[in-house]
Amino acid sequence: MSSLLILPGDGIGPEVMVEVRRIIEWFVKNKGLQLEITEDLVGGAAFDKHGTPLHEKTLEKALEVDAVLLGAVGGPKYDSLDFNLKPERALLKLRKELDLYANIRPAQCFDALASFSSLKRDIVSGLDIVIVRELTSGIYFGEPRGIQKTDSNERVGINTQRYTESEIKRVAISAFELAKKRSGKVCSMEKANVMESGVLWREVVSEVHRDFQEIELSHMYADNGAMQLVRDPKQFDVIVTDNLFGDILSDCAAMLTGSLGMLPSASLGSIMESGKPRAMYEPVHGSAPDITGQSKANPIACILSFSMALRYSYSELENANLLDSCIEKVLAKGYRTPDLMMGEEGELVSTASMTDKIINELDEHKQ
Ligand code: NAD
């Protein structure tokens, strides 16, 4: 039986997670999904109980399970805490201890929400791409770093872009494996024209590609990639890139699709004994204190994060596709949480009734 650790967290985290549990229950009851679920505290909620945002026992559990599903952490109540006690430290610690080096950010534009994008409808409608960002190395971690003084007593800011072959290799493998489950295309982005780390990146990705001949590989300079993402994003399927470029390109791609309440993510690590990658799934959004406790939170980002878990951790492709298509149908019928309302268009629904609508669609596909 597969296992899942649920960490609802703070603010709207627990509110959207309740809805995800209803979706999970539907799959257990109607599609024979076998999932051993445990739930624990993280972030501010863990700090309130244990005085730390991530208890050792919770970390131990996270290291044991097939996948972690996290809601959101943080909130104004915790803003004045020491840096190491802040709820967000739990996220960084989980990513580091699980060694989640591949951050997967899909940018999927549901037809019904195409008018939310700042780009023209025909450019984004039906968009379905994934950005794989290297998450644990590169310029955010490279040494030397800091602000120093030059010989002439001028301040100089230093960061170092540094990638080893093995770091590039493992994230390239993640991207190719992902492409196998999609349309089989990978575009690797770097700046090999001006950066040696980019030259090595391109070489290593091409070497790894020899073991994935069924996948079509292309290379692009990251600045051109940014331009192409807004010019014609549908030309891509999987994009693999480093930590810095991935940070920028994934935010740019996310905004092609509209609301924060719609964006899931996954962070994957090395393959475990079970043959599955270590994994943590989470919506891109935060704890949204401004709407907490008002039944206004859009649960779809978290539900789509579970759909990614079905796809990448549990090999339940059919069920993942079913869930995605039911969400699409609900949106096409015009049901909208407040963040998705545009003028008078659509029928306003609460967090729970959005899930009701998705479950109604799923019910059409009972076994
Ligand atoms: P946020 O993502 O929480 O909210 C930004 C805006 O988007 C708010 O107006 C909010 O109401 C809206 N929003 C977010 N998710 C929504 C949803 N599912 N449905 C409808 N509307 C939604 O970002 P913020 O306000 O900058 O941060 C609030 C807290 O969350 C801070 O403590 C921050 O540190 C934390 N945070 C946590 C994570 C995480 O847990 N991964 C990510 C970002 C921010």
PDB file of N, CA, C and O in Angstrom, residues 47-100:
ATOM      1  N   PHE A  47       4.733  25.092  15.629  1.00  0.00           N
ATOM      2  CA  PHE A  47       5.401  25.971  16.598  1.00  0.00           C
ATOM      3  C   PHE A  47       4.533  26.147  17.842  1.00  0.00           C
ATOM      4  O   PHE A  47       5.012  26.084  18.972  1.00  0.00           O
ATOM      5  N   ASP A  48       3.223  26.367  17.630  1.00  0.00           N
ATOM      6  CA  ASP A  48       2.303  26.558  18.767  1.00  0.00           C
ATOM      7  C   ASP A  48       2.323  25.354  19.701  1.00  0.00           C
ATOM      8  O   ASP A  48       2.247  25.488  20.917  1.00  0.00           O
ATOM      9  N   LYS A  49       2.424  24.145  19.132  1.00  0.00           N
ATOM     10  CA  LYS A  49       2.370  22.945  19.981  1.00  0.00           C
ATOM     11  C   LYS A  49       3.748  22.522  20.493  1.00  0.00           C
ATOM     12  O   LYS A  49       3.896  22.139  21.654  1.00  0.00           O
ATOM     13  N   HIS A  50       4.764  22.590  19.623  1.00  0.00           N
ATOM     14  CA  HIS A  50       6.066  22.018  19.995  1.00  0.00           C
ATOM     15  C   HIS A  50       7.187  23.054  20.163  1.00  0.00           C
ATOM     16  O   HIS A  50       8.314  22.691  20.502  1.00  0.00           O
ATOM     17  N   GLY A  51       6.910  24.322  19.813  1.00  0.00           N
ATOM     18  CA  GLY A  51       7.961  25.338  19.896  1.00  0.00           C
ATOM     19  C   GLY A  51       8.944  25.269  18.740  1.00  0.00           C
ATOM     20  O   GLY A  51      10.007  25.882  18.787  1.00  0.00           O
ATOM     21  N   THR A  52       8.622  24.509  17.726  1.00  0.00           N
ATOM     22  CA  THR A  52       9.466  24.422  16.525  1.00  0.00           C
ATOM     23  C   THR A  52       8.548  24.220  15.314  1.00  0.00           C
ATOM     24  O   THR A  52       7.530  23.532  15.426  1.00  0.00           O
ATOM     25  N   PRO A  53       8.897  24.812  14.151  1.00  0.00           N
ATOM     26  CA  PRO A  53       7.998  24.678  12.995  1.00  0.00           C
ATOM     27  C   PRO A  53       8.004  23.283  12.359  1.00  0.00           C
ATOM     28  O   PRO A  53       7.105  22.958  11.573  1.00  0.00           O
ATOM     29  N   LEU A  54       9.033  22.494  12.703  1.00  0.00           N
ATOM     30  CA  LEU A  54       9.059  21.121  12.169  1.00  0.00           C
ATOM     31  C   LEU A  54       9.628  20.193  13.238  1.00  0.00           C
ATOM     32  O   LEU A  54      10.840  20.194  13.495  1.00  0.00           O
ATOM     33  N   HIS A  55       8.754  19.407  13.861  1.00  0.00           N
ATOM     34  CA  HIS A  55       9.200  18.490  14.912  1.00  0.00           C
ATOM     35  C   HIS A  55      10.011  17.351  14.288  1.00  0.00           C
ATOM     36  O   HIS A  55       9.735  16.939  13.153  1.00  0.00           O
ATOM     37  N   GLU A  56      11.016  16.873  15.048  1.00  0.00           N
ATOM     38  CA  GLU A  56      11.869  15.772  14.536  1.00  0.00           C
ATOM     39  C   GLU A  56      11.047  14.565  14.083  1.00  0.00           C
ATOM     40  O   GLU A  56      11.335  13.939  13.072  1.00  0.00           O
ATOM     41  N   LYS A  57       9.990  14.260  14.881  1.00  0.00           N
ATOM     42  CA  LYS A  57       9.158  13.085  14.556  1.00  0.00           C
ATOM     43  C   LYS A  57       8.450  13.277  13.208  1.00  0.00           C
ATOM     44  O   LYS A  57       8.248  12.335  12.457  1.00  0.00           O
ATOM     45  N   THR A  58       8.051  14.525  12.928  1.00  0.00           N
ATOM     46  CA  THR A  58       7.375  14.819  11.659  1.00  0.00           C
ATOM     47  C   THR A  58       8.357  14.623  10.509  1.00  0.00           C
ATOM     48  O   THR A  58       8.006  14.030   9.475  1.00  0.00           O
ATOM     49  N   LEU A  59       9.578  15.093  10.709  1.00  0.00           N
ATOM     50  CA  LEU A  59      10.602  14.920   9.677  1.00  0.00           C
ATOM     51  C   LEU A  59      10.873  13.432   9.439  1.00  0.00           C
ATOM     52  O   LEU A  59      10.979  12.987   8.291  1.00  0.00           O
ATOM     53  N   GLU A  60      10.944  12.673  10.542  1.00  0.00           N
ATOM     54  CA  GLU A  60      11.157  11.216  10.405  1.00  0.00           C
ATOM     55  C   GLU A  60      10.071  10.597   9.555  1.00  0.00           C
ATOM     56  O   GLU A  60      10.330   9.794   8.669  1.00  0.00           O
ATOM     57  N   LYS A  61       8.809  10.989   9.837  1.00  0.00           N
ATOM     58  CA  LYS A  61       7.676  10.448   9.056  1.00  0.00           C
ATOM     59  C   LYS A  61       7.822  10.830   7.593  1.00  0.00           C
ATOM     60  O   LYS A  61       7.589  10.023   6.707  1.00  0.00           O
ATOM     61  N   ALA A  62       8.199  12.113   7.360  1.00  0.00           N
ATOM     62  CA  ALA A  62       8.321  12.594   5.970  1.00  0.00           C
ATOM     63  C   ALA A  62       9.362  11.777   5.206  1.00  0.00           C
ATOM     64  O   ALA A  62       9.240  11.568   4.001  1.00  0.00           O
ATOM     65  N   LEU A  63      10.387  11.323   5.936  1.00  0.00           N
ATOM     66  CA  LEU A  63      11.440  10.540   5.277  1.00  0.00           C
ATOM     67  C   LEU A  63      10.997   9.100   4.997  1.00  0.00           C
ATOM     68  O   LEU A  63      11.577   8.420   4.174  1.00  0.00           O
ATOM     69  N   GLU A  64       9.953   8.662   5.719  1.00  0.00           N
ATOM     70  CA  GLU A  64       9.495   7.271   5.561  1.00  0.00           C
ATOM     71  C   GLU A  64       8.473   7.089   4.445  1.00  0.00           C
ATOM     72  O   GLU A  64       8.403   6.041   3.828  1.00  0.00           O
ATOM     73  N   VAL A  65       7.645   8.121   4.213  1.00  0.00           N
ATOM     74  CA  VAL A  65       6.485   7.936   3.326  1.00  0.00           C
ATOM     75  C   VAL A  65       6.842   8.067   1.843  1.00  0.00           C
ATOM     76  O   VAL A  65       7.906   8.562   1.487  1.00  0.00           O
ATOM     77  N   ASP A  66       5.890   7.633   0.979  1.00  0.00           N
ATOM     78  CA  ASP A  66       6.078   7.761  -0.467  1.00  0.00           C
ATOM     79  C   ASP A  66       5.961   9.216  -0.905  1.00  0.00           C
ATOM     80  O   ASP A  66       6.589   9.624  -1.882  1.00  0.00           O
ATOM     81  N   ALA A  67       5.110   9.997  -0.209  1.00  0.00           N
ATOM     82  CA  ALA A  67       4.913  11.392  -0.617  1.00  0.00           C
ATOM     83  C   ALA A  67       4.383  12.218   0.550  1.00  0.00           C
ATOM     84  O   ALA A  67       3.704  11.699   1.437  1.00  0.00           O
ATOM     85  N   VAL A  68       4.708  13.509   0.509  1.00  0.00           N
ATOM     86  CA  VAL A  68       4.184  14.470   1.489  1.00  0.00           C
ATOM     87  C   VAL A  68       3.298  15.449   0.727  1.00  0.00           C
ATOM     88  O   VAL A  68       3.641  15.870  -0.381  1.00  0.00           O
ATOM     89  N   LEU A  69       2.135  15.767   1.312  1.00  0.00           N
ATOM     90  CA  LEU A  69       1.267  16.794   0.722  1.00  0.00           C
ATOM     91  C   LEU A  69       1.137  17.911   1.747  1.00  0.00           C
ATOM     92  O   LEU A  69       0.651  17.681   2.853  1.00  0.00           O
ATOM     93  N   LEU A  70       1.599  19.102   1.381  1.00  0.00           N
ATOM     94  CA  LEU A  70       1.624  20.218   2.339  1.00  0.00           C
ATOM     95  C   LEU A  70       0.674  21.325   1.894  1.00  0.00           C
ATOM     96  O   LEU A  70       0.597  21.626   0.699  1.00  0.00           O
ATOM     97  N   GLY A  71      -0.058  21.910   2.864  1.00  0.00           N
ATOM     98  CA  GLY A  71      -1.001  22.984   2.530  1.00  0.00           C
ATOM     99  C   GLY A  71      -0.293  24.318   2.348  1.00  0.00           C
ATOM    100  O   GLY A  71       0.119  24.672   1.246  1.00  0.00           O
ATOM    101  N   ALA A  72      -0.091  25.028   3.430  1.00  0.00           N
ATOM    102  CA  ALA A  72       0.646  26.297   3.380  1.00  0.00           C
ATOM    103  C   ALA A  72       1.076  26.625   4.798  1.00  0.00           C
ATOM    104  O   ALA A  72       0.454  26.167   5.764  1.00  0.00           O
ATOM    105  N   VAL A  73       2.142  27.405   4.938  1.00  0.00           N
ATOM    106  CA  VAL A  73       2.586  27.802   6.277  1.00  0.00           C
ATOM    107  C   VAL A  73       2.734  29.306   6.378  1.00  0.00           C
ATOM    108  O   VAL A  73       2.865  29.990   5.364  1.00  0.00           O
ATOM    109  N   GLY A  74       2.714  29.795   7.618  1.00  0.00           N
ATOM    110  CA  GLY A  74       2.982  31.216   7.861  1.00  0.00           C
ATOM    111  C   GLY A  74       1.748  31.994   8.249  1.00  0.00           C
ATOM    112  O   GLY A  74       0.629  31.484   8.206  1.00  0.00           O
ATOM    113  N   GLY A  75       2.006  33.247   8.643  1.00  0.00           N
ATOM    114  CA  GLY A  75       0.910  34.125   9.045  1.00  0.00           C
ATOM    115  C   GLY A  75       1.460  35.231   9.917  1.00  0.00           C
ATOM    116  O   GLY A  75       2.544  35.087  10.496  1.00  0.00           O
ATOM    117  N   PRO A  76       0.694  36.316  10.054  1.00  0.00           N
ATOM    118  CA  PRO A  76       1.192  37.485  10.788  1.00  0.00           C
ATOM    119  C   PRO A  76       1.571  37.187  12.233  1.00  0.00           C
ATOM    120  O   PRO A  76       2.488  37.788  12.782  1.00  0.00           O
ATOM    121  N   LYS A  77       0.876  36.210  12.838  1.00  0.00           N
ATOM    122  CA  LYS A  77       1.139  35.856  14.240  1.00  0.00           C
ATOM    123  C   LYS A  77       2.610  35.448  14.442  1.00  0.00           C
ATOM    124  O   LYS A  77       3.139  35.557  15.545  1.00  0.00           O
ATOM    125  N   TYR A  78       3.236  34.952  13.389  1.00  0.00           N
ATOM    126  CA  TYR A  78       4.584  34.403  13.522  1.00  0.00           C
ATOM    127  C   TYR A  78       5.661  35.314  12.943  1.00  0.00           C
ATOM    128  O   TYR A  78       6.830  34.959  12.933  1.00  0.00           O
ATOM    129  N   ASP A  79       5.246  36.498  12.458  1.00  0.00           N
ATOM    130  CA  ASP A  79       6.191  37.371  11.752  1.00  0.00           C
ATOM    131  C   ASP A  79       7.361  37.828  12.612  1.00  0.00           C
ATOM    132  O   ASP A  79       8.455  38.045  12.109  1.00  0.00           O
ATOM    133  N   SER A  80       7.118  37.968  13.950  1.00  0.00           N
ATOM    134  CA  SER A  80       8.195  38.516  14.784  1.00  0.00           C
ATOM    135  C   SER A  80       9.096  37.423  15.373  1.00  0.00           C
ATOM    136  O   SER A  80      10.027  37.718  16.134  1.00  0.00           O
ATOM    137  N   LEU A  81       8.856  36.166  15.018  1.00  0.00           N
ATOM    138  CA  LEU A  81       9.696  35.080  15.541  1.00  0.00           C
ATOM    139  C   LEU A  81      11.106  35.166  14.956  1.00  0.00           C
ATOM    140  O   LEU A  81      11.295  35.702  13.860  1.00  0.00           O
ATOM    141  N   ASP A  82      12.069  34.562  15.685  1.00  0.00           N
ATOM    142  CA  ASP A  82      13.429  34.455  15.152  1.00  0.00           C
ATOM    143  C   ASP A  82      13.399  33.707  13.828  1.00  0.00           C
ATOM    144  O   ASP A  82      12.582  32.805  13.638  1.00  0.00           O
ATOM    145  N   PHE A  83      14.352  34.051  12.955  1.00  0.00           N
ATOM    146  CA  PHE A  83      14.420  33.461  11.618  1.00  0.00           C
ATOM    147  C   PHE A  83      14.286  31.930  11.651  1.00  0.00           C
ATOM    148  O   PHE A  83      13.539  31.334  10.886  1.00  0.00           O
ATOM    149  N   ASN A  84      14.988  31.294  12.603  1.00  0.00           N
ATOM    150  CA  ASN A  84      15.003  29.824  12.628  1.00  0.00           C
ATOM    151  C   ASN A  84      13.716  29.193  13.138  1.00  0.00           C
ATOM    152  O   ASN A  84      13.523  27.991  13.024  1.00  0.00           O
ATOM    153  N   LEU A  85      12.858  30.020  13.742  1.00  0.00           N
ATOM    154  CA  LEU A  85      11.598  29.483  14.273  1.00  0.00           C
ATOM    155  C   LEU A  85      10.420  29.824  13.361  1.00  0.00           C
ATOM    156  O   LEU A  85       9.296  29.370  13.581  1.00  0.00           O
ATOM    157  N   LYS A  86      10.671  30.606  12.340  1.00  0.00           N
ATOM    158  CA  LYS A  86       9.574  31.018  11.448  1.00  0.00           C
ATOM    159  C   LYS A  86       8.982  29.803  10.740  1.00  0.00           C
ATOM    160  O   LYS A  86       9.701  28.862  10.403  1.00  0.00           O
ATOM    161  N   PRO A  87       7.647  29.812  10.513  1.00  0.00           N
ATOM    162  CA  PRO A  87       6.993  28.674   9.871  1.00  0.00           C
ATOM    163  C   PRO A  87       7.645  28.255   8.551  1.00  0.00           C
ATOM    164  O   PRO A  87       7.785  27.075   8.250  1.00  0.00           O
ATOM    165  N   GLU A  88       8.108  29.256   7.767  1.00  0.00           N
ATOM    166  CA  GLU A  88       8.693  28.964   6.449  1.00  0.00           C
ATOM    167  C   GLU A  88       9.962  28.119   6.549  1.00  0.00           C
ATOM    168  O   GLU A  88      10.346  27.442   5.590  1.00  0.00           O
ATOM    169  N   ARG A  89      10.621  28.143   7.733  1.00  0.00           N
ATOM    170  CA  ARG A  89      11.837  27.330   7.900  1.00  0.00           C
ATOM    171  C   ARG A  89      11.511  25.848   7.749  1.00  0.00           C
ATOM    172  O   ARG A  89      12.354  25.055   7.346  1.00  0.00           O
ATOM    173  N   ALA A  90      10.275  25.473   8.110  1.00  0.00           N
ATOM    174  CA  ALA A  90       9.875  24.063   7.998  1.00  0.00           C
ATOM    175  C   ALA A  90       9.944  23.604   6.542  1.00  0.00           C
ATOM    176  O   ALA A  90      10.396  22.490   6.245  1.00  0.00           O
ATOM    177  N   LEU A  91       9.511  24.487   5.629  1.00  0.00           N
ATOM    178  CA  LEU A  91       9.535  24.134   4.205  1.00  0.00           C
ATOM    179  C   LEU A  91      10.961  23.913   3.733  1.00  0.00           C
ATOM    180  O   LEU A  91      11.268  22.915   3.065  1.00  0.00           O
ATOM    181  N   LEU A  92      11.833  24.873   4.114  1.00  0.00           N
ATOM    182  CA  LEU A  92      13.221  24.782   3.663  1.00  0.00           C
ATOM    183  C   LEU A  92      13.877  23.517   4.233  1.00  0.00           C
ATOM    184  O   LEU A  92      14.607  22.819   3.545  1.00  0.00           O
ATOM    185  N   LYS A  93      13.560  23.227   5.508  1.00  0.00           N
ATOM    186  CA  LYS A  93      14.169  22.047   6.147  1.00  0.00           C
ATOM    187  C   LYS A  93      13.676  20.759   5.473  1.00  0.00           C
ATOM    188  O   LYS A  93      14.456  19.852   5.202  1.00  0.00           O
ATOM    189  N   LEU A  94      12.373  20.702   5.200  1.00  0.00           N
ATOM    190  CA  LEU A  94      11.835  19.506   4.535  1.00  0.00           C
ATOM    191  C   LEU A  94      12.498  19.321   3.169  1.00  0.00           C
ATOM    192  O   LEU A  94      12.939  18.224   2.820  1.00  0.00           O
ATOM    193  N   ARG A  95      12.590  20.415   2.395  1.00  0.00           N
ATOM    194  CA  ARG A  95      13.201  20.311   1.059  1.00  0.00           C
ATOM    195  C   ARG A  95      14.647  19.856   1.164  1.00  0.00           C
ATOM    196  O   ARG A  95      15.109  19.044   0.373  1.00  0.00           O
ATOM    197  N   LYS A  96      15.366  20.387   2.183  1.00  0.00           N
ATOM    198  CA  LYS A  96      16.786  20.059   2.313  1.00  0.00           C
ATOM    199  C   LYS A  96      16.964  18.614   2.783  1.00  0.00           C
ATOM    200  O   LYS A  96      17.711  17.850   2.195  1.00  0.00           O
ATOM    201  N   GLU A  97      16.229  18.236   3.850  1.00  0.00           N
ATOM    202  CA  GLU A  97      16.425  16.898   4.424  1.00  0.00           C
ATOM    203  C   GLU A  97      15.957  15.795   3.471  1.00  0.00           C
ATOM    204  O   GLU A  97      16.503  14.713   3.449  1.00  0.00           O
ATOM    205  N   LEU A  98      14.918  16.087   2.689  1.00  0.00           N
ATOM    206  CA  LEU A  98      14.451  15.086   1.722  1.00  0.00           C
ATOM    207  C   LEU A  98      15.268  15.176   0.423  1.00  0.00           C
ATOM    208  O   LEU A  98      15.070  14.389  -0.490  1.00  0.00           O
ATOM    209  N   ASP A  99      16.163  16.172   0.367  1.00  0.00           N
ATOM    210  CA  ASP A  99      17.009  16.405  -0.810  1.00  0.00           C
ATOM    211  C   ASP A  99      16.164  16.477  -2.091  1.00  0.00           C
ATOM    212  O   ASP A  99      16.381  15.749  -3.050  1.00  0.00           O
ATOM    213  N   LEU A 100      15.204  17.399  -2.057  1.00  0.00           N
ATOM    214  CA  LEU A 100      14.276  17.542  -3.190  1.00  0.00           C
ATOM    215  C   LEU A 100      14.877  18.526  -4.195  1.00  0.00           C
ATOM    216  O   LEU A 100      14.724  19.730  -4.068  1.00  0.00           O
TER     217      LEU A 100
END
